[in-house]
Amino acid sequence: MTVSVDHFATVAELARALGPDTRVLAGGTLVMRDVNYGQAGAARLAYTTDPALTEIRAEAGRIVLGAGVTMAAVSARPELSFLAPVARQIGGPAVRSMATVGGNLFAPHPYGDFATALLARDGVAEMADGAARPLADLLARRAARPGFVRAVSLARPQTGEFRFRKVSRVKPKGVSVMSMAAWLPGAAGRITGARVAYGAMAEPPVRVAPVERALEGAALAAAAIARATAAATEGLNPPDDALASGWYRRETAPVHLRRLLEERAG
Amino acid sequence: MSKKPLSFTLNSRETAVFVDPGANLLDTLRRGVGDLSPKYGCGQGTCGACSVRIDGALHLACLTLAETVAGRAVETTAGLAAGPDLHPLQTAFMEGFAAQCGFCTPGMLMAAKTLLDRTPDPTRAEVIEAISGNLCRCTGYEPIVDAILTAAGRMRGRVAG
Ligand SMILES: Cc1cc2nc3c(=O)[nH]c(=O)nc-3n(C[C@H](O)[C@H](O)[C@H](O)COP(=O)(O)OP(=O)(O)OC[C@H]3O[C@@H](n4cnc5c(N)ncnc54)[C@H](O)[C@@H]3O)c2cc1C
Ligand code: FES
Ligand code: FES
């Protein structure tokens, strides 16, 4: 299938031009693969070189990442050092200088490692029309192409309580069998407002409410870790793919979650 | 659908070409411009044989929409040598048998150059990470890693001298 391509100078112009037959092109690591194989999924591609998309700024306790910020740019910014270990595990160096934050939100299973981290960091998408959409909601409805995301804001870290773990068969650049992110803020040795998210354990990356409940109000010690581990896959039906079966993901997720939490405890 | 005009610099030379809508940079370089140094391995980002540099950053030409390089600086392995003088990376690859069939070599060289531009004295682990997006089916990687470290040493010596 041949495609037409339109360039727009601004996000607003691109957003106005979006329709059911148009697919956004960002870094292109997934879209161009489809185009090369004659499966563009739309008659038209649209992209913008609006410089606002690559901005990174801090505002009111939150960090705002433009949707066009690449994984390489995330790795290079000192104020994003807590996200650098996530960005550095996405593809090889060439993929990282192309792959964007916005594209990761719409990358199909088993991709979406960065989206998983953003989800655990209270990510909120800023849509092109200025509307704010919590990432959990956006990701759950992403198949319906919810419109153009211009940026994602996330909670700024206070301490080193953010953890990320990617499980893959090929090191250093394999695709995820699963990824896990946990943000465990706390006071007086108790966790308050735990956020735990998984990638590649459901079609979109998801928050894992049963695990968060198991940790809430507890000290991060053996008893809470055991409760969290027992709830690791509650309500989840992980997909089968070429990397792993759903059964394998379900069986091994508790082990990886325990390691993630113990690493934090240590 | 009509072709679009595209101009960019390729290995410091002004280059102009017409591209089909949706054409990727790899096809454009190979078929449109005639630079056969970047290779087609997979067309899906997996092999790294098509690696080129755009404004100094490593990119996969097969996944780059050609028209997005308008006005930018593209570098390929064809531009590495200075006339008859091979680049130290090319010499080290040749001497160290780091190329067997040679299909991965242009991509490896672009990845290595990108590393050495920023990190002139890399560790072995940094070299391995730098070529982690490039597949080689012949060498087992060790000669490639060795060659990159050898070239880095020679280039540092040259700068120091
Ligand atoms: C070799 C290889 C290895 C990879 N490894 C990983 C990995 O380890 N982990 C991982 O998570 N991913 C991986 N990926 C997948 C991909 O590179 C990343 O998910 C990347 O972040 C996608 O971003 P992009 O800018 O390239 O997206 P594109 O390909 O440009 O777009 C992807 C999708 O997002 C939509 N989109 C893009 N931007 C927006 C926006 N602002 N608003 C609305 N829709 C938008 C597009 O329409 C498209 O459907 C890999 C890909 C390759 C080729
Ligand atoms: S041809 Fe581009 S990565 Fe294989
Ligand atoms: S030398 Fe043959 S693929 Fe690397």
Short mmCIF file of C-alpha atoms and ligand atoms in Angstrom, two decimals:
data_model
loop_
_atom_site.label_atom_id
_atom_site.label_comp_id
_atom_site.label_asym_id
_atom_site.label_seq_id
_atom_site.Cartn_x
_atom_site.Cartn_y
_atom_site.Cartn_z
CA MET A 1 0.00 0.00 0.00
CA THR A 2 1.46 3.40 -0.95
CA VAL A 3 1.09 6.23 1.51
CA SER A 4 1.03 9.98 1.20
CA VAL A 5 3.02 12.02 3.69
CA ASP A 6 2.24 15.46 5.11
CA HIS A 7 4.51 17.65 7.16
CA PHE A 8 3.08 20.22 9.57
CA ALA A 9 5.00 23.07 11.14
CA THR A 10 3.07 22.96 14.42
CA VAL A 11 1.34 20.46 16.66
CA ALA A 12 -1.93 22.39 16.32
CA GLU A 13 -1.90 22.08 12.53
CA LEU A 14 -1.10 18.38 12.69
CA ALA A 15 -3.83 17.74 15.28
CA ARG A 16 -6.40 19.50 13.08
CA ALA A 17 -5.42 17.35 10.11
CA LEU A 18 -5.68 14.01 11.95
CA GLY A 19 -8.42 11.71 10.72
CA PRO A 20 -9.18 7.99 10.62
CA ASP A 21 -6.99 7.52 7.53
CA THR A 22 -3.96 9.33 9.03
CA ARG A 23 -1.22 7.87 11.21
CA VAL A 24 1.18 10.01 13.19
CA LEU A 25 4.87 9.44 12.49
CA ALA A 26 7.26 10.30 15.34
CA GLY A 27 10.68 8.59 15.47
CA GLY A 28 9.35 6.07 12.96
CA THR A 29 10.94 2.98 14.50
CA LEU A 30 7.58 1.20 14.36
CA VAL A 31 5.68 3.18 11.74
CA MET A 32 8.42 2.94 9.10
CA ARG A 33 8.77 -0.77 9.71
CA ASP A 34 5.08 -1.09 8.84
CA VAL A 35 5.48 1.20 5.81
CA ASN A 36 8.47 -0.83 4.56
CA TYR A 37 6.38 -3.99 4.76
CA GLY A 38 3.37 -2.43 3.04
CA GLN A 39 1.34 -2.34 6.25
CA ALA A 40 1.25 1.37 7.08
CA GLY A 41 -2.21 0.96 8.59
CA ALA A 42 -3.37 4.27 7.07
CA ALA A 43 -3.36 6.01 3.70
CA ARG A 44 -1.53 9.02 5.05
CA LEU A 45 1.36 9.68 7.43
CA ALA A 46 1.60 13.00 9.26
CA TYR A 47 4.56 14.41 11.14
CA THR A 48 5.59 17.69 12.68
CA THR A 49 8.92 19.33 13.39
CA ASP A 50 7.39 21.65 16.02
CA PRO A 51 10.33 22.39 18.40
CA ALA A 52 7.92 22.38 21.37
CA LEU A 53 7.73 18.59 21.04
CA THR A 54 11.35 18.11 22.06
CA GLU A 55 11.24 20.37 25.12
CA ILE A 56 11.92 19.09 28.63
CA ARG A 57 10.82 21.41 31.43
CA ALA A 58 10.12 21.40 35.15
CA GLU A 59 6.92 22.84 36.56
CA ALA A 60 5.18 22.63 39.96
CA GLY A 61 6.80 19.46 41.29
CA ARG A 62 6.48 17.74 37.93
CA ILE A 63 8.69 17.18 34.89
CA VAL A 64 7.17 17.67 31.45
CA LEU A 65 8.63 15.66 28.57
CA GLY A 66 7.66 16.67 25.03
CA ALA A 67 6.29 13.71 23.09
CA GLY A 68 9.16 14.03 20.61
CA VAL A 69 11.89 13.68 23.24
CA THR A 70 14.02 10.66 22.32
CA MET A 71 15.39 7.93 24.56
CA ALA A 72 18.90 9.26 23.81
CA ALA A 73 17.85 12.72 25.02
CA VAL A 74 16.38 11.25 28.22
CA SER A 75 19.64 9.38 28.91
CA ALA A 76 21.66 12.56 28.43
CA ARG A 77 19.77 14.83 30.86
CA PRO A 78 21.02 14.90 34.47
CA GLU A 79 17.58 15.85 35.85
CA LEU A 80 16.18 12.68 34.27
CA SER A 81 18.83 10.38 35.72
CA PHE A 82 16.12 8.28 37.42
CA LEU A 83 14.69 7.50 33.95
CA ALA A 84 18.04 6.96 32.23
CA PRO A 85 18.25 3.25 33.21
CA VAL A 86 14.86 2.77 31.52
CA ALA A 87 15.74 4.70 28.36
CA ARG A 88 19.10 2.91 28.03
CA GLN A 89 17.39 -0.46 27.91
CA ILE A 90 15.29 0.39 24.86
CA GLY A 91 16.78 -1.05 21.66
CA GLY A 92 20.35 -0.30 20.62
CA PRO A 93 21.98 3.15 20.29
CA ALA A 94 20.45 3.87 16.86
CA VAL A 95 16.94 2.98 18.02
CA ARG A 96 17.42 5.20 21.06
CA SER A 97 18.37 8.23 19.00
CA MET A 98 15.11 7.82 17.05
CA ALA A 99 12.54 6.32 19.48
CA THR A 100 10.35 8.93 21.18
CA VAL A 101 8.39 9.17 24.41
CA GLY A 102 5.13 9.68 22.46
CA GLY A 103 5.76 6.67 20.22
CA ASN A 104 6.42 4.47 23.25
CA LEU A 105 2.91 5.19 24.57
CA PHE A 106 1.45 3.67 21.41
CA ALA A 107 4.03 0.92 20.83
CA PRO A 108 2.11 -2.38 20.81
CA HIS A 109 2.84 -5.34 23.09
CA PRO A 110 5.54 -6.36 24.01
CA TYR A 111 7.00 -2.86 23.64
CA GLY A 112 6.26 0.03 25.98
CA ASP A 113 9.02 -0.12 28.59
CA PHE A 114 9.21 3.64 28.90
CA ALA A 115 5.43 3.95 29.11
CA THR A 116 5.57 1.44 31.98
CA ALA A 117 8.00 3.65 33.89
CA LEU A 118 5.90 6.76 33.23
CA LEU A 119 2.81 4.94 34.45
CA ALA A 120 4.49 4.19 37.76
CA ARG A 121 5.48 7.82 38.03
CA ASP A 122 1.90 9.13 37.87
CA GLY A 123 2.22 10.06 34.20
CA VAL A 124 -0.36 12.37 32.70
CA ALA A 125 -0.64 12.92 28.94
CA GLU A 126 -1.16 16.43 27.62
CA MET A 127 -3.25 16.10 24.50
CA ALA A 128 -2.88 18.47 21.54
CA ASP A 129 -6.06 20.33 22.56
CA GLY A 130 -4.64 20.95 26.04
CA ALA A 131 -6.73 18.26 27.78
CA ALA A 132 -4.95 16.23 30.49
CA ARG A 133 -5.42 12.45 30.48
CA PRO A 134 -3.97 10.12 33.10
CA LEU A 135 -1.72 7.66 31.31
CA ALA A 136 -3.55 4.62 32.72
CA ASP A 137 -6.70 5.85 31.00
CA LEU A 138 -4.93 6.79 27.76
CA LEU A 139 -3.12 3.46 27.52
CA ALA A 140 -6.29 1.47 28.21
CA ARG A 141 -8.01 3.21 25.28
CA ARG A 142 -5.07 3.65 22.95
CA ALA A 143 -6.39 1.21 20.34
CA ALA A 144 -9.08 3.80 19.54
CA ARG A 145 -6.33 6.30 18.56
CA PRO A 146 -7.22 8.91 21.17
CA GLY A 147 -5.53 11.80 19.34
CA PHE A 148 -2.17 13.49 19.37
CA VAL A 149 -0.19 13.56 22.62
CA ARG A 150 2.00 16.64 22.80
CA ALA A 151 3.74 15.91 26.14
CA VAL A 152 3.73 13.72 29.24
CA SER A 153 4.16 15.07 32.74
CA LEU A 154 5.40 12.96 35.62
CA ALA A 155 6.05 13.29 39.31
CA ARG A 156 9.53 14.54 40.09
CA PRO A 157 11.54 12.17 42.28
CA GLN A 158 12.22 13.17 45.86
CA THR A 159 14.56 10.32 46.70
CA GLY A 160 15.88 7.17 45.08
CA GLU A 161 12.67 5.21 45.63
CA PHE A 162 12.05 4.52 41.94
CA ARG A 163 12.93 1.08 40.60
CA PHE A 164 12.76 -0.44 37.12
CA ARG A 165 13.44 -3.95 35.95
CA LYS A 166 13.40 -5.28 32.41
CA VAL A 167 13.38 -9.00 31.78
CA SER A 168 14.61 -10.02 28.35
CA ARG A 169 16.20 -13.06 26.77
CA VAL A 170 18.88 -11.24 24.77
CA LYS A 171 21.26 -8.85 26.51
CA PRO A 172 21.87 -5.97 26.22
CA LYS A 173 19.12 -5.09 23.77
CA GLY A 174 16.40 -7.71 23.80
CA VAL A 175 12.70 -6.94 23.73
CA SER A 176 10.86 -7.34 27.04
CA VAL A 177 9.47 -10.60 28.28
CA MET A 178 8.17 -8.20 30.90
CA SER A 179 9.14 -4.92 32.50
CA MET A 180 8.28 -3.66 35.97
CA ALA A 181 8.44 -0.23 37.53
CA ALA A 182 7.75 0.70 41.13
CA TRP A 183 7.57 4.08 42.83
CA LEU A 184 7.38 3.62 46.57
CA PRO A 185 7.26 6.95 48.35
CA GLY A 186 6.95 6.80 52.09
CA ALA A 187 7.16 8.47 55.46
CA ALA A 188 8.42 7.09 58.77
CA GLY A 189 9.36 3.78 57.16
CA ARG A 190 5.84 3.21 55.72
CA ILE A 191 4.94 3.21 52.03
CA THR A 192 2.29 5.75 51.12
CA GLY A 193 1.02 6.08 47.56
CA ALA A 194 2.70 3.00 46.09
CA ARG A 195 2.66 2.83 42.30
CA VAL A 196 3.55 -0.38 40.52
CA ALA A 197 3.27 -0.89 36.76
CA TYR A 198 3.99 -3.75 34.37
CA GLY A 199 4.86 -3.76 30.69
CA ALA A 200 4.26 -6.77 28.40
CA MET A 201 1.97 -8.40 30.99
CA ALA A 202 -1.19 -7.17 29.28
CA GLU A 203 -1.79 -5.57 25.86
CA PRO A 204 -0.99 -2.06 27.09
CA PRO A 205 1.28 -1.38 30.08
CA VAL A 206 -0.88 -1.45 33.24
CA ARG A 207 -0.89 -0.31 36.88
CA VAL A 208 -1.13 -3.30 39.23
CA ALA A 209 -3.64 -2.27 41.89
CA PRO A 210 -3.55 -5.54 43.93
CA VAL A 211 0.22 -5.19 44.39
CA GLU A 212 -0.09 -1.51 45.25
CA ARG A 213 -2.76 -2.35 47.88
CA ALA A 214 -0.54 -5.05 49.38
CA LEU A 215 2.25 -2.53 49.87
CA GLU A 216 0.21 0.46 50.99
CA GLY A 217 0.89 1.56 54.57
CA ALA A 218 3.39 -1.24 55.14
CA ALA A 219 7.10 -1.21 55.79
CA LEU A 220 8.97 -2.65 52.83
CA ALA A 221 9.95 -5.83 54.65
CA ALA A 222 9.47 -9.57 54.25
CA ALA A 223 5.75 -9.67 55.17
CA ALA A 224 4.67 -6.93 52.76
CA ILE A 225 6.89 -8.30 50.00
CA ALA A 226 5.31 -11.73 50.46
CA ARG A 227 1.80 -10.21 50.25
CA ALA A 228 2.74 -8.22 47.14
CA THR A 229 4.31 -11.26 45.51
CA ALA A 230 1.19 -13.33 46.19
CA ALA A 231 -0.87 -10.65 44.42
CA ALA A 232 1.63 -10.22 41.57
CA THR A 233 -0.60 -11.46 38.75
CA GLU A 234 -4.07 -11.03 40.28
CA GLY A 235 -6.56 -10.06 37.58
CA LEU A 236 -3.98 -10.32 34.78
CA ASN A 237 -4.13 -12.56 31.75
CA PRO A 238 -0.70 -12.05 30.15
CA PRO A 239 -0.51 -12.54 26.38
CA ASP A 240 1.34 -15.29 24.50
CA ASP A 241 3.91 -14.20 21.95
CA ALA A 242 7.13 -15.40 20.32
CA LEU A 243 9.17 -14.40 23.39
CA ALA A 244 7.11 -16.10 26.09
CA SER A 245 3.77 -17.72 26.72
CA GLY A 246 1.22 -16.12 28.99
CA TRP A 247 1.73 -19.05 31.36
CA TYR A 248 5.49 -18.37 31.57
CA ARG A 249 4.87 -14.68 32.24
CA ARG A 250 2.36 -15.50 34.98
CA GLU A 251 4.69 -18.02 36.63
CA THR A 252 7.79 -15.82 36.59
CA ALA A 253 6.29 -12.38 37.33
CA PRO A 254 6.15 -12.99 41.12
CA VAL A 255 9.87 -13.85 41.13
CA HIS A 256 10.80 -10.67 39.26
CA LEU A 257 8.50 -8.55 41.42
CA ARG A 258 10.09 -9.96 44.57
CA ARG A 259 13.57 -9.17 43.21
CA LEU A 260 12.48 -5.64 42.33
CA LEU A 261 11.08 -5.05 45.82
CA GLU A 262 13.98 -6.66 47.62
CA GLU A 263 16.39 -4.55 45.63
CA ARG A 264 14.46 -1.54 46.90
CA ALA A 265 14.47 -2.85 50.45
CA GLY A 266 18.23 -3.27 50.30
CA MET B 1 1.57 10.06 -6.09
CA SER B 2 4.17 12.59 -7.17
CA LYS B 3 7.77 12.56 -6.05
CA LYS B 4 9.07 15.24 -3.71
CA PRO B 5 12.39 17.08 -4.08
CA LEU B 6 14.79 16.51 -1.18
CA SER B 7 18.15 18.11 -0.49
CA PHE B 8 20.62 17.38 2.27
CA THR B 9 24.36 17.03 2.69
CA LEU B 10 25.76 13.57 2.22
CA ASN B 11 29.31 13.18 3.53
CA SER B 12 29.68 16.99 3.39
CA ARG B 13 28.47 17.18 -0.24
CA GLU B 14 25.23 18.99 -1.18
CA THR B 15 22.91 16.31 -2.53
CA ALA B 16 19.52 16.62 -4.21
CA VAL B 17 17.19 13.82 -5.16
CA PHE B 18 13.48 13.15 -5.81
CA VAL B 19 11.79 10.76 -3.38
CA ASP B 20 8.54 8.83 -3.44
CA PRO B 21 6.14 9.53 -0.57
CA GLY B 22 6.92 7.12 2.27
CA ALA B 23 10.38 6.27 0.88
CA ASN B 24 12.95 5.43 3.53
CA LEU B 25 16.43 6.92 3.64
CA LEU B 26 18.15 3.60 2.90
CA ASP B 27 16.38 3.16 -0.44
CA THR B 28 16.96 6.83 -1.21
CA LEU B 29 20.70 6.58 -0.57
CA ARG B 30 21.14 3.32 -2.42
CA ARG B 31 18.79 3.72 -5.38
CA GLY B 32 18.33 7.47 -5.60
CA VAL B 33 21.83 8.72 -4.83
CA GLY B 34 23.91 5.64 -5.60
CA ASP B 35 25.66 5.37 -2.23
CA LEU B 36 25.68 1.60 -1.76
CA SER B 37 27.65 1.62 1.50
CA PRO B 38 24.65 1.30 3.87
CA LYS B 39 23.21 -2.21 3.49
CA TYR B 40 19.69 -3.60 3.53
CA GLY B 41 19.44 -6.47 5.99
CA CYS B 42 15.96 -6.49 7.43
CA GLY B 43 14.06 -3.24 6.88
CA GLN B 44 12.76 -3.41 10.45
CA GLY B 45 15.46 -2.06 12.73
CA THR B 46 16.84 -5.40 13.86
CA CYS B 47 20.18 -5.80 12.09
CA GLY B 48 21.80 -2.33 12.03
CA ALA B 49 23.37 -2.93 8.59
CA CYS B 50 21.78 0.30 7.35
CA SER B 51 23.19 2.48 10.18
CA VAL B 52 24.10 6.01 9.14
CA ARG B 53 24.74 9.22 11.05
CA ILE B 54 22.33 12.12 10.90
CA ASP B 55 23.63 15.35 12.42
CA GLY B 56 26.22 13.20 14.20
CA ALA B 57 23.73 10.78 15.81
CA LEU B 58 23.42 7.12 14.84
CA HIS B 59 20.19 6.35 12.96
CA LEU B 60 18.75 3.41 11.11
CA ALA B 61 18.32 4.50 7.50
CA CYS B 62 15.67 1.84 6.83
CA LEU B 63 13.41 3.34 9.50
CA THR B 64 14.05 6.99 8.62
CA LEU B 65 11.47 8.67 6.41
CA ALA B 66 13.74 10.09 3.71
CA GLU B 67 12.13 13.53 3.57
CA THR B 68 12.88 14.14 7.27
CA VAL B 69 16.59 14.59 6.48
CA ALA B 70 15.92 17.75 4.42
CA GLY B 71 18.67 20.27 5.23
CA ARG B 72 20.47 17.86 7.56
CA ALA B 73 23.92 16.26 7.47
CA VAL B 74 23.94 12.56 6.61
CA GLU B 75 27.15 10.52 6.90
CA THR B 76 27.73 7.04 5.55
CA THR B 77 30.72 4.73 5.49
CA ALA B 78 31.42 5.90 1.93
CA GLY B 79 32.57 9.19 3.44
CA LEU B 80 34.92 7.73 6.07
CA ALA B 81 38.12 7.53 4.04
CA ALA B 82 39.98 10.73 3.18
CA GLY B 83 40.83 10.11 -0.47
CA PRO B 84 43.18 7.11 -0.59
CA ASP B 85 43.69 7.15 3.19
CA LEU B 86 41.39 4.79 5.04
CA HIS B 87 39.93 5.90 8.36
CA PRO B 88 41.77 4.32 11.33
CA LEU B 89 38.64 2.27 12.06
CA GLN B 90 38.68 0.85 8.53
CA THR B 91 42.38 0.03 8.79
CA ALA B 92 41.93 -1.67 12.15
CA PHE B 93 38.96 -3.69 10.83
CA MET B 94 41.03 -4.80 7.84
CA GLU B 95 44.13 -5.71 9.82
CA GLY B 96 42.21 -7.43 12.61
CA PHE B 97 39.96 -9.55 10.31
CA ALA B 98 36.96 -7.78 11.77
CA ALA B 99 35.19 -8.09 8.42
CA GLN B 100 34.51 -11.49 6.91
CA CYS B 101 31.57 -11.30 4.50
CA GLY B 102 31.56 -7.55 5.22
CA PHE B 103 27.81 -7.09 5.18
CA CYS B 104 27.59 -5.74 8.72
CA THR B 105 30.80 -3.70 8.41
CA PRO B 106 29.42 -0.33 7.22
CA GLY B 107 26.89 -0.30 10.05
CA MET B 108 29.53 -1.37 12.58
CA LEU B 109 31.83 1.42 11.38
CA MET B 110 29.13 4.06 11.76
CA ALA B 111 28.26 2.81 15.25
CA ALA B 112 31.94 2.76 16.20
CA LYS B 113 32.59 6.25 14.84
CA THR B 114 29.65 7.61 16.81
CA LEU B 115 31.10 6.07 19.97
CA LEU B 116 34.66 7.32 19.40
CA ASP B 117 33.53 10.86 18.58
CA ARG B 118 32.06 11.12 22.09
CA THR B 119 34.19 8.64 23.99
CA PRO B 120 37.74 8.55 22.58
CA ASP B 121 38.95 6.12 25.25
CA PRO B 122 36.12 3.59 25.59
CA THR B 123 36.08 0.54 27.79
CA ARG B 124 35.40 -2.86 26.23
CA ALA B 125 31.91 -2.77 27.78
CA GLU B 126 31.23 0.60 26.16
CA VAL B 127 32.28 -0.77 22.77
CA ILE B 128 29.98 -3.77 23.20
CA GLU B 129 27.10 -1.48 24.15
CA ALA B 130 27.83 0.82 21.18
CA ILE B 131 27.51 -2.03 18.65
CA SER B 132 24.65 -3.77 20.47
CA GLY B 133 22.19 -2.77 17.74
CA ASN B 134 24.35 -4.27 14.98
CA LEU B 135 24.24 -7.96 14.12
CA CYS B 136 27.22 -9.84 12.72
CA ARG B 137 26.69 -13.39 11.55
CA CYS B 138 30.37 -14.13 10.76
CA THR B 139 32.94 -12.88 13.23
CA GLY B 140 31.56 -13.69 16.69
CA TYR B 141 32.04 -9.97 17.46
CA GLU B 142 35.38 -10.28 19.30
CA PRO B 143 37.54 -9.13 16.33
CA ILE B 144 35.18 -6.18 15.83
CA VAL B 145 35.44 -5.11 19.46
CA ASP B 146 39.23 -5.51 19.33
CA ALA B 147 39.45 -3.50 16.11
CA ILE B 148 37.44 -0.63 17.57
CA LEU B 149 39.66 -0.56 20.66
CA THR B 150 42.78 -0.66 18.47
CA ALA B 151 41.52 2.21 16.31
CA ALA B 152 40.62 4.22 19.41
CA GLY B 153 44.16 3.77 20.75
CA ARG B 154 45.73 4.83 17.44
CA MET B 155 43.44 7.84 17.11
CA ARG B 156 44.29 9.00 20.63
CA GLY B 157 47.99 8.57 19.83
CA ARG B 158 47.57 10.61 16.67
CA VAL B 159 45.83 13.44 18.53
CA ALA B 160 48.41 13.36 21.33
CA GLY B 161 51.27 13.29 18.81
C1 LIG C 1 15.16 -3.01 17.00
C2 LIG C 1 14.10 -2.43 17.88
C3 LIG C 1 14.17 -2.60 19.23
C4 LIG C 1 13.18 -2.05 20.07
N1 LIG C 1 13.29 -2.24 21.42
C5 LIG C 1 12.34 -1.72 22.23
C6 LIG C 1 12.43 -1.90 23.63
O1 LIG C 1 13.37 -2.53 24.13
N2 LIG C 1 11.46 -1.37 24.41
C7 LIG C 1 10.41 -0.67 23.89
O2 LIG C 1 9.58 -0.19 24.64
N3 LIG C 1 10.31 -0.47 22.57
C8 LIG C 1 11.24 -0.97 21.73
N4 LIG C 1 11.13 -0.80 20.37
C9 LIG C 1 9.93 -0.16 19.84
C10 LIG C 1 10.06 1.34 19.57
O3 LIG C 1 11.33 1.68 19.09
C11 LIG C 1 9.80 2.20 20.82
O4 LIG C 1 8.63 1.76 21.46
C12 LIG C 1 9.69 3.68 20.48
O5 LIG C 1 9.59 4.44 21.67
C13 LIG C 1 8.54 4.06 19.55
O6 LIG C 1 8.66 5.43 19.29
P1 LIG C 1 8.77 6.07 17.82
O7 LIG C 1 8.95 7.53 18.01
O8 LIG C 1 9.78 5.40 16.99
O9 LIG C 1 7.31 5.73 17.29
P2 LIG C 1 6.70 5.69 15.84
O10 LIG C 1 7.11 4.45 15.15
O11 LIG C 1 6.89 6.97 15.12
O12 LIG C 1 5.16 5.58 16.28
C14 LIG C 1 4.67 4.49 17.02
C15 LIG C 1 3.15 4.63 17.20
O13 LIG C 1 2.86 5.73 18.04
C16 LIG C 1 2.00 6.68 17.39
N5 LIG C 1 2.45 7.99 17.87
C17 LIG C 1 3.74 8.42 17.91
N6 LIG C 1 3.81 9.61 18.51
C18 LIG C 1 2.54 9.96 18.86
C19 LIG C 1 1.98 11.10 19.51
N7 LIG C 1 2.74 12.11 19.96
N8 LIG C 1 0.63 11.13 19.71
C20 LIG C 1 -0.13 10.09 19.28
N9 LIG C 1 0.35 9.00 18.64
C21 LIG C 1 1.68 8.92 18.45
C22 LIG C 1 2.22 6.41 15.91
O14 LIG C 1 1.11 6.80 15.13
C23 LIG C 1 2.43 4.91 15.90
O15 LIG C 1 1.20 4.22 15.88
C24 LIG C 1 12.10 -1.32 19.51
C25 LIG C 1 12.03 -1.15 18.13
C26 LIG C 1 13.01 -1.68 17.31
C27 LIG C 1 12.93 -1.43 15.83
S1 FES C 2 18.15 -2.89 7.32
FE1 FES C 2 17.90 -1.30 8.77
S2 FES C 2 18.15 -2.33 10.65
FE2 FES C 2 18.23 -3.97 9.21
S1 FES C 3 31.30 -9.89 8.68
FE1 FES C 3 29.64 -11.04 7.84
S2 FES C 3 27.96 -10.29 9.00
FE2 FES C 3 29.64 -9.37 9.99
#
